Coordinates of C-alpha atoms in Angstrom, one line a residue:
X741 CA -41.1 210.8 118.7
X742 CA -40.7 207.2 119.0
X743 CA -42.2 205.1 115.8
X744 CA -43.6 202.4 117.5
X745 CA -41.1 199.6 116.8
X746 CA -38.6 198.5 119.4
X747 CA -34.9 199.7 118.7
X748 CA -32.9 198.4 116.8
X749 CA -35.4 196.3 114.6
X750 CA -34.8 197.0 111.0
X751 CA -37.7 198.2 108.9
X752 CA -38.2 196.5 105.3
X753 CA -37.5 199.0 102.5
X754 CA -40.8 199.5 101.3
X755 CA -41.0 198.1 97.4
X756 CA -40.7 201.0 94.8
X757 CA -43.8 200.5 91.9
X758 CA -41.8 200.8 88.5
X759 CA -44.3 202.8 86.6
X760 CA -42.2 202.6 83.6
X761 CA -42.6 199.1 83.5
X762 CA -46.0 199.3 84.5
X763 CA -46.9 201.8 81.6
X764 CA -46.4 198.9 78.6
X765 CA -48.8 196.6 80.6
X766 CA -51.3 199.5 80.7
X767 CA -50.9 200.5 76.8
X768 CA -51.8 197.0 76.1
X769 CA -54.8 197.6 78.1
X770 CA -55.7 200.5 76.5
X771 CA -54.8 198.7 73.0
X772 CA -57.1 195.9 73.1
X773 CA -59.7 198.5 74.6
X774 CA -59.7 200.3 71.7
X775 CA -59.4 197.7 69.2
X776 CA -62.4 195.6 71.5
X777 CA -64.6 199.1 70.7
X778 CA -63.6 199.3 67.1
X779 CA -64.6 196.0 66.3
X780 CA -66.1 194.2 68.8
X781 CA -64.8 190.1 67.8
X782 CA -61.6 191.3 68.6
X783 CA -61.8 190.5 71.7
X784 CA -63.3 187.3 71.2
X785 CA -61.6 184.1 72.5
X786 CA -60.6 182.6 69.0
X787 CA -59.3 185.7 68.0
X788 CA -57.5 186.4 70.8
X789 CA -55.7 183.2 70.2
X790 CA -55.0 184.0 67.1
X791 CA -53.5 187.6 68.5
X792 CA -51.1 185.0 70.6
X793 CA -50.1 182.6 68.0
X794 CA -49.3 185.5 65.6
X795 CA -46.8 186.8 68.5
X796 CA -45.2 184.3 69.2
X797 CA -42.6 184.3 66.8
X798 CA -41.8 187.9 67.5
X799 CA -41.6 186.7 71.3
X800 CA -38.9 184.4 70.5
X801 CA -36.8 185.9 68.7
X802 CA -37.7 189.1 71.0
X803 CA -36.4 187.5 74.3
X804 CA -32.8 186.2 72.6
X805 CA -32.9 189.7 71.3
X806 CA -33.5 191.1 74.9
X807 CA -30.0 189.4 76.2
X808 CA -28.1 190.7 73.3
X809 CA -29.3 194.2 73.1
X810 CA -28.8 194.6 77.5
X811 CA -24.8 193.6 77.0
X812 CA -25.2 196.8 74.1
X813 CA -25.1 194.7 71.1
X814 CA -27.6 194.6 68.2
X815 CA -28.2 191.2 66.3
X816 CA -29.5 192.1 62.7
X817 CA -29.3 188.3 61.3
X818 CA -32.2 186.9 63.8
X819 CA -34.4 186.7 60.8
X820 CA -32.1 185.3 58.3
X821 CA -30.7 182.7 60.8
X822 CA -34.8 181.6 61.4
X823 CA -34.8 181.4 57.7
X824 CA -31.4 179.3 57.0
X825 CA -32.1 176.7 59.8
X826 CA -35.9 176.1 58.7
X827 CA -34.7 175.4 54.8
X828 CA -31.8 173.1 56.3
X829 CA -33.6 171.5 58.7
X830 CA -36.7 170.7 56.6
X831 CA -34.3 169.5 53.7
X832 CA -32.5 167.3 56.0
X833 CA -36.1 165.7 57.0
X834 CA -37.7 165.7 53.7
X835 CA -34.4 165.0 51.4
X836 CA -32.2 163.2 54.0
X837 CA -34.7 161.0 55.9
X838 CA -33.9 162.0 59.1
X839 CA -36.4 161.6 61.9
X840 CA -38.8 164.8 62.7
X841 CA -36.9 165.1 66.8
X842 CA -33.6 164.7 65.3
X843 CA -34.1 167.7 62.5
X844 CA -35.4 169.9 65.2
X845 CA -32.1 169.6 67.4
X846 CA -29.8 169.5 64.0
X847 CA -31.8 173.7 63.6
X848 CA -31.2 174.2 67.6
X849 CA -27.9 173.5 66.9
X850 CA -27.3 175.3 63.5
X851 CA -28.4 178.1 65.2
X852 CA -26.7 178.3 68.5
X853 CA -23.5 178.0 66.2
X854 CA -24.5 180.9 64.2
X855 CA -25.0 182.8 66.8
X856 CA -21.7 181.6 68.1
X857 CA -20.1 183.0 64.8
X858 CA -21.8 186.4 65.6
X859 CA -20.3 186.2 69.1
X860 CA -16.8 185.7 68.1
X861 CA -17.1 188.0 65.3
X862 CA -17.6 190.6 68.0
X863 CA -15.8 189.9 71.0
X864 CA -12.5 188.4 69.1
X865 CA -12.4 190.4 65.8
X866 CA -13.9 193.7 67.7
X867 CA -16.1 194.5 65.7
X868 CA -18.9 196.8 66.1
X869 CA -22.2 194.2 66.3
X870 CA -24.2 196.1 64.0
X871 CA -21.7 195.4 61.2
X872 CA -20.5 192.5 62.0
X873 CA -24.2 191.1 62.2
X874 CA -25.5 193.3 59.2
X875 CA -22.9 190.8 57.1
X876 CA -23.7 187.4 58.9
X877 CA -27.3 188.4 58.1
X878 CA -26.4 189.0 54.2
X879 CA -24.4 185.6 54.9
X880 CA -27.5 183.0 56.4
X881 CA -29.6 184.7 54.0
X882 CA -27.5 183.7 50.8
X883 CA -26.7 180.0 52.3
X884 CA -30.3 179.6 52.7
X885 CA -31.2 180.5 48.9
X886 CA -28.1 178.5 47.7
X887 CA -29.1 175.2 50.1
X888 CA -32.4 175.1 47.6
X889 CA -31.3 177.2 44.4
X890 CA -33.9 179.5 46.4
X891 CA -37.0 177.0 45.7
X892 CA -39.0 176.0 49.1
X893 CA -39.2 172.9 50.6
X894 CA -42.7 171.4 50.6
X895 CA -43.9 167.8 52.4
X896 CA -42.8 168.6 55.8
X897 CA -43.6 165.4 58.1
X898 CA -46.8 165.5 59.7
X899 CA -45.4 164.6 63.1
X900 CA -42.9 167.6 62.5
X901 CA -46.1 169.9 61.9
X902 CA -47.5 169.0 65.1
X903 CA -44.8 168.7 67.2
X904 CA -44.9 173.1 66.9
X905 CA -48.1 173.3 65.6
X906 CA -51.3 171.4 67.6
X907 CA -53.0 172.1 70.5
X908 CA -53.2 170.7 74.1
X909 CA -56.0 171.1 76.3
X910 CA -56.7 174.2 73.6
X911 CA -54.4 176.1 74.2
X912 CA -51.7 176.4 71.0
X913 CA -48.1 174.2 71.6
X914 CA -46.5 177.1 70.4
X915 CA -48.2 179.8 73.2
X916 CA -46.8 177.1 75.7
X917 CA -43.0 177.0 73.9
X918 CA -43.0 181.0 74.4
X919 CA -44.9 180.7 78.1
X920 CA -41.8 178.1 79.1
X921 CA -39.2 180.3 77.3
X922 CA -40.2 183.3 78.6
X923 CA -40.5 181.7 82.0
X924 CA -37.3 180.4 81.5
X925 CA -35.4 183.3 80.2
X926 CA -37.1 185.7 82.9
X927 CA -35.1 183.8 85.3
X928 CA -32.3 183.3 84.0
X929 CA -31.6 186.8 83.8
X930 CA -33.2 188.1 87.3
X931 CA -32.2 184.7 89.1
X932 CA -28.7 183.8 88.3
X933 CA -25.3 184.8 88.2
X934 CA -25.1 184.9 84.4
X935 CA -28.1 186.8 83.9
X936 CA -26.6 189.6 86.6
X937 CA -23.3 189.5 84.7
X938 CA -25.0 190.0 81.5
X939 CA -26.4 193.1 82.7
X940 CA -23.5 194.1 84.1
X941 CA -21.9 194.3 81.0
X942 CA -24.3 196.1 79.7
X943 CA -23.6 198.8 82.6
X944 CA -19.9 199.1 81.9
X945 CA -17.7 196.5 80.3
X946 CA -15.2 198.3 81.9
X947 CA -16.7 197.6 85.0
X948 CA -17.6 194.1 84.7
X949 CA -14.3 193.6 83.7
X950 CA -12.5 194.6 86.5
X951 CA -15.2 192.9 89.0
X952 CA -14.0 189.3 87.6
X953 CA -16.7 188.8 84.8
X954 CA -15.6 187.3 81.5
X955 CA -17.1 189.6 79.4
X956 CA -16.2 188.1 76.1
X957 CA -17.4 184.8 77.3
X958 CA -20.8 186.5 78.4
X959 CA -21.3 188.1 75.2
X960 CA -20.2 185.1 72.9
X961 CA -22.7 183.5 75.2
X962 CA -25.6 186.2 74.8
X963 CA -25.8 185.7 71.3
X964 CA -25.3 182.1 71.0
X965 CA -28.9 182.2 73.1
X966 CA -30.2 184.4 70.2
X967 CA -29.4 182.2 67.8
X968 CA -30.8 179.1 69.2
X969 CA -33.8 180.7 70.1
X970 CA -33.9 182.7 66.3
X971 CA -33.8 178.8 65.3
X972 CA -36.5 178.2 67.2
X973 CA -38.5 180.4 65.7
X974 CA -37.4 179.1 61.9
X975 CA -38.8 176.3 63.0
X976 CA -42.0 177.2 64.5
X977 CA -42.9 179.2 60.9
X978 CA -41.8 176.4 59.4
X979 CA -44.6 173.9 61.2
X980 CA -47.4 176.9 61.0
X981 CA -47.3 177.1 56.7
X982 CA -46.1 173.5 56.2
X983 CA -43.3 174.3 54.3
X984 CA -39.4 176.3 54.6
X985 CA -39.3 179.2 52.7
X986 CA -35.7 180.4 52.0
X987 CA -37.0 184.1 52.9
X988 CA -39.8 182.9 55.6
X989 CA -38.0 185.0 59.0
X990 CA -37.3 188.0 57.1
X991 CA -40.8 189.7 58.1
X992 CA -39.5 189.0 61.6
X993 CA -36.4 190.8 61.7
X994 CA -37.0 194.2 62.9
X995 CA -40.5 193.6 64.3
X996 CA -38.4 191.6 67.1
X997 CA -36.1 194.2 67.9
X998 CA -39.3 196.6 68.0
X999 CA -41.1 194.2 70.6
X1000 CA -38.1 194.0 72.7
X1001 CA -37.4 197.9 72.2
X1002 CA -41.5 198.5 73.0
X1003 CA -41.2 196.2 76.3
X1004 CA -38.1 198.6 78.0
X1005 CA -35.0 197.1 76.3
X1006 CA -32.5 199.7 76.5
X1007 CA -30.7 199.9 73.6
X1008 CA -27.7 201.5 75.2
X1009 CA -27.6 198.6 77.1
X1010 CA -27.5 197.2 80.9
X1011 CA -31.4 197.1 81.0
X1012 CA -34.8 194.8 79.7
X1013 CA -37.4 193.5 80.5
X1014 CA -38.4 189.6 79.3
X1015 CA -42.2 190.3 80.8
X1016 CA -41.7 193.8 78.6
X1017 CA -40.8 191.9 75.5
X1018 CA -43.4 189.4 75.4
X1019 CA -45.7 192.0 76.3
X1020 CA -44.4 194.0 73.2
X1021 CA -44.7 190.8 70.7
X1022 CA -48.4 191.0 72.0
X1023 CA -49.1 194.3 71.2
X1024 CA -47.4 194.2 67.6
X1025 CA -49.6 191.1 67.3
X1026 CA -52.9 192.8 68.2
X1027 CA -51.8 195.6 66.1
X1028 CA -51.8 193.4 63.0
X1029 CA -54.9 191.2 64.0
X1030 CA -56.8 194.7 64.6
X1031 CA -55.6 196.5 61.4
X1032 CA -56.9 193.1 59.6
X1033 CA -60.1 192.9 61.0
X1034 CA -60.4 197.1 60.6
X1035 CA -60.4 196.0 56.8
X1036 CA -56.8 198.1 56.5
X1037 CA -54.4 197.7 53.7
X1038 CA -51.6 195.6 55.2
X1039 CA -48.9 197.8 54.2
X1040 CA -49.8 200.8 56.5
X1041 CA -48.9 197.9 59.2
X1042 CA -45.2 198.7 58.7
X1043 CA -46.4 202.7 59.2
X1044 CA -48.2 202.0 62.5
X1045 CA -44.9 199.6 63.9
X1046 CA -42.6 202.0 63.4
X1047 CA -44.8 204.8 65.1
X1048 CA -45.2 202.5 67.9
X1049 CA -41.2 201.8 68.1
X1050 CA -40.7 205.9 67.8
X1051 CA -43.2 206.4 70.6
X1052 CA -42.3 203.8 73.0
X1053 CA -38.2 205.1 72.8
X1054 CA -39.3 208.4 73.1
X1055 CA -41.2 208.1 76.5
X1056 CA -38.5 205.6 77.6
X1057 CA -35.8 208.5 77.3
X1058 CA -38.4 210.9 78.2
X1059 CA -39.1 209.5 81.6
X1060 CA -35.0 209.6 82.0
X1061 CA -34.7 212.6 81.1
X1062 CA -33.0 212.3 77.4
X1063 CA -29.5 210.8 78.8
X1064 CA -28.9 210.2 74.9
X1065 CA -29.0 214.2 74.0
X1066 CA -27.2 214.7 77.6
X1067 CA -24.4 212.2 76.7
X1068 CA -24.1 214.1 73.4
X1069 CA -23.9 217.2 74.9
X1070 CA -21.4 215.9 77.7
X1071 CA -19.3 214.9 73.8
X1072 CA -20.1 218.3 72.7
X1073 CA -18.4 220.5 75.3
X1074 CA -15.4 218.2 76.6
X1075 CA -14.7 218.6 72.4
X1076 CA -15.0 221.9 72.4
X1077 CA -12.9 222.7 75.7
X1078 CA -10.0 220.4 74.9
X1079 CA -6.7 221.5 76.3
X1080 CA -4.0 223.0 74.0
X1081 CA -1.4 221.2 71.7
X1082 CA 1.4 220.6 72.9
X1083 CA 2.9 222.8 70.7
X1084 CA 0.4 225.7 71.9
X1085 CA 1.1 225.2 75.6
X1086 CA 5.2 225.6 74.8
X1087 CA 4.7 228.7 72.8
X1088 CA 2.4 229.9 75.9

């Protein structure tokens, strides 16, 4: 039966809906929803701006996150590297004299080079990134409490403040930082060679490899981008309390790995999601703004987070069909039917 198109005409593929990707938009939804019902100026603009400034520091150290944890890695120092460039950099302005511009590039810098420590750590030493960035983090943590004897640094310049911290037309100049990065980062990874190599890695190193990609420049690269943008953060809490505390991007640490984790990051590797990430630093954020305005003891926010990390990972693998507990199987069995000795097989 002929299908109404002449011969030989290709037909476009039609576009397949990714419902796993559309299933964090719609908790979202559903979250501010509920949290609109519970308490009704929720959804109110102010607050809602205040639900996107309060994410925003998750989103940025969220979307270097995303890069690193799609090549397979983990980065565990994002929140002490935030901390370590905002005391330097604010000492450098305050103590040094150093003009508000040039001490945010000096904590770009600081960071990308930390991240550039963590990167060589793992591709040239081999080791395994959650060690290797479990002791950087111990590392930037300790330098930034020996920088100040662990005292803040207080009289940060005004034009510092609102350089990260003031509005245009609005709208927050920190929301716009995370709209351009995230813009930014979303096509860098979806729109460029290095962004398909990157995830390509994260496939099969192996793979990659033997396909022509530099893997070990790729990953050295990956985290350098999670340390400049970890910096970027420091700096953004820096601006927001007017001050560098030695322990200010601890909070931050695992709540970034949960909004990229919550927006499809696979941490296996080879797949994430910017638009999933930011979307996850949102819903952490309206989590907080919501248990706060529910009159809930701030402690049970680390309770609900870690539910909402547990969930998300569990429908993720869920809709895959648990390749984890397959893959461990798979370990299980080739174990247990391994061929003879040597020693065995001569005897036989």
């Amino acid at each position: 039966m002929s299908s109404g198109k002449p011969d030989g005409v290709a037909t476009a593929p039609r576009r397949q809906i990714n419902f796993q990707a559309l299933g964090i938009y719609i908790a979202a939804i559903v979250l501010f929803i509920i949290l609109g019902v519970l308490n009704p100026n929720f959804l109110t603009p102010g607050n809602l701006r205040d639900v996107a400034v309060s994410a925003s520091v998750n989103a940025i150290i969220g979307i270097g996150l995303t890069f690193v944890i799609i090549t397979g890695g983990i980065d565990l120092s994002v929140g002490a590297v935030a901390s370590f460039v905002g005391i330097v950099s604010s000492t450098l302005m305050v103590n040094g004299g150093i003009p508000p511009l040039l001490g945010l590039l000096a904590g770009l810098v600081l960071g990308i080079v930390c991240g550039a420590v963590n990167g060589l750590l793992v591709t040239k030493l081999r080791l395994p990134p959650f060690i290797a960035t479990l002791g950087t983090m111990s590392v930037f943590q300790g330098c930034a409490y020996v920088a100040t004897n662990g005292k803040p640094v207080y009289d940060v310049p005004k034009e510092f403040v609102l350089m990260l911290n003031s509005y245009v037309l609005g709208i927050p100049v920190v929301v716009i930082i995370v709209a351009v990065v995230g813009i930014g980062a979303g096509l860098l990874l979806r729109k460029t060679v290095f962004g398909q190599n990157v995830i390509a890695v994260g496939g099969s190193e192996e793979t990659a490899w033997l396909s022509g990609v530099r893997v070990h420049r790729v990953k050295i690269a990956v985290y350098c981008i999670a340390g400049g943008l970890s910096a970027l953060a420091g700096l953004v809490i820096v601006a927001r309390i007017n001050a560098a505390q030695p322990d200010a991007g601890a909070p931050y640490q695992l709540t970034a790995i949960a909004a990229a984790v919550i927006g499809g990051a696979n941490l296996m590797g080879g797949e994430g999601r910017i638009a999933g990430t930011l979307v996850g630093a949102v819903i952490l954020g309206a989590l907080t703004n919501g248990l706060v305005l529910l009159n809930v003891p701030s402690f049970y926010e680390q309770i609900v987070t870690g539910l909402v990390v547990l969930i998300a990972v569990s429908l993720d693998q869920g809709s895959k069909g648990w390749p984890m507990l397959k893959r461990a199987g798979k370990k299980d069995k080739d174990t247990t039917a391994a061929p003879p000795t040597a020693s065995t097989s001569a005897v036989a």
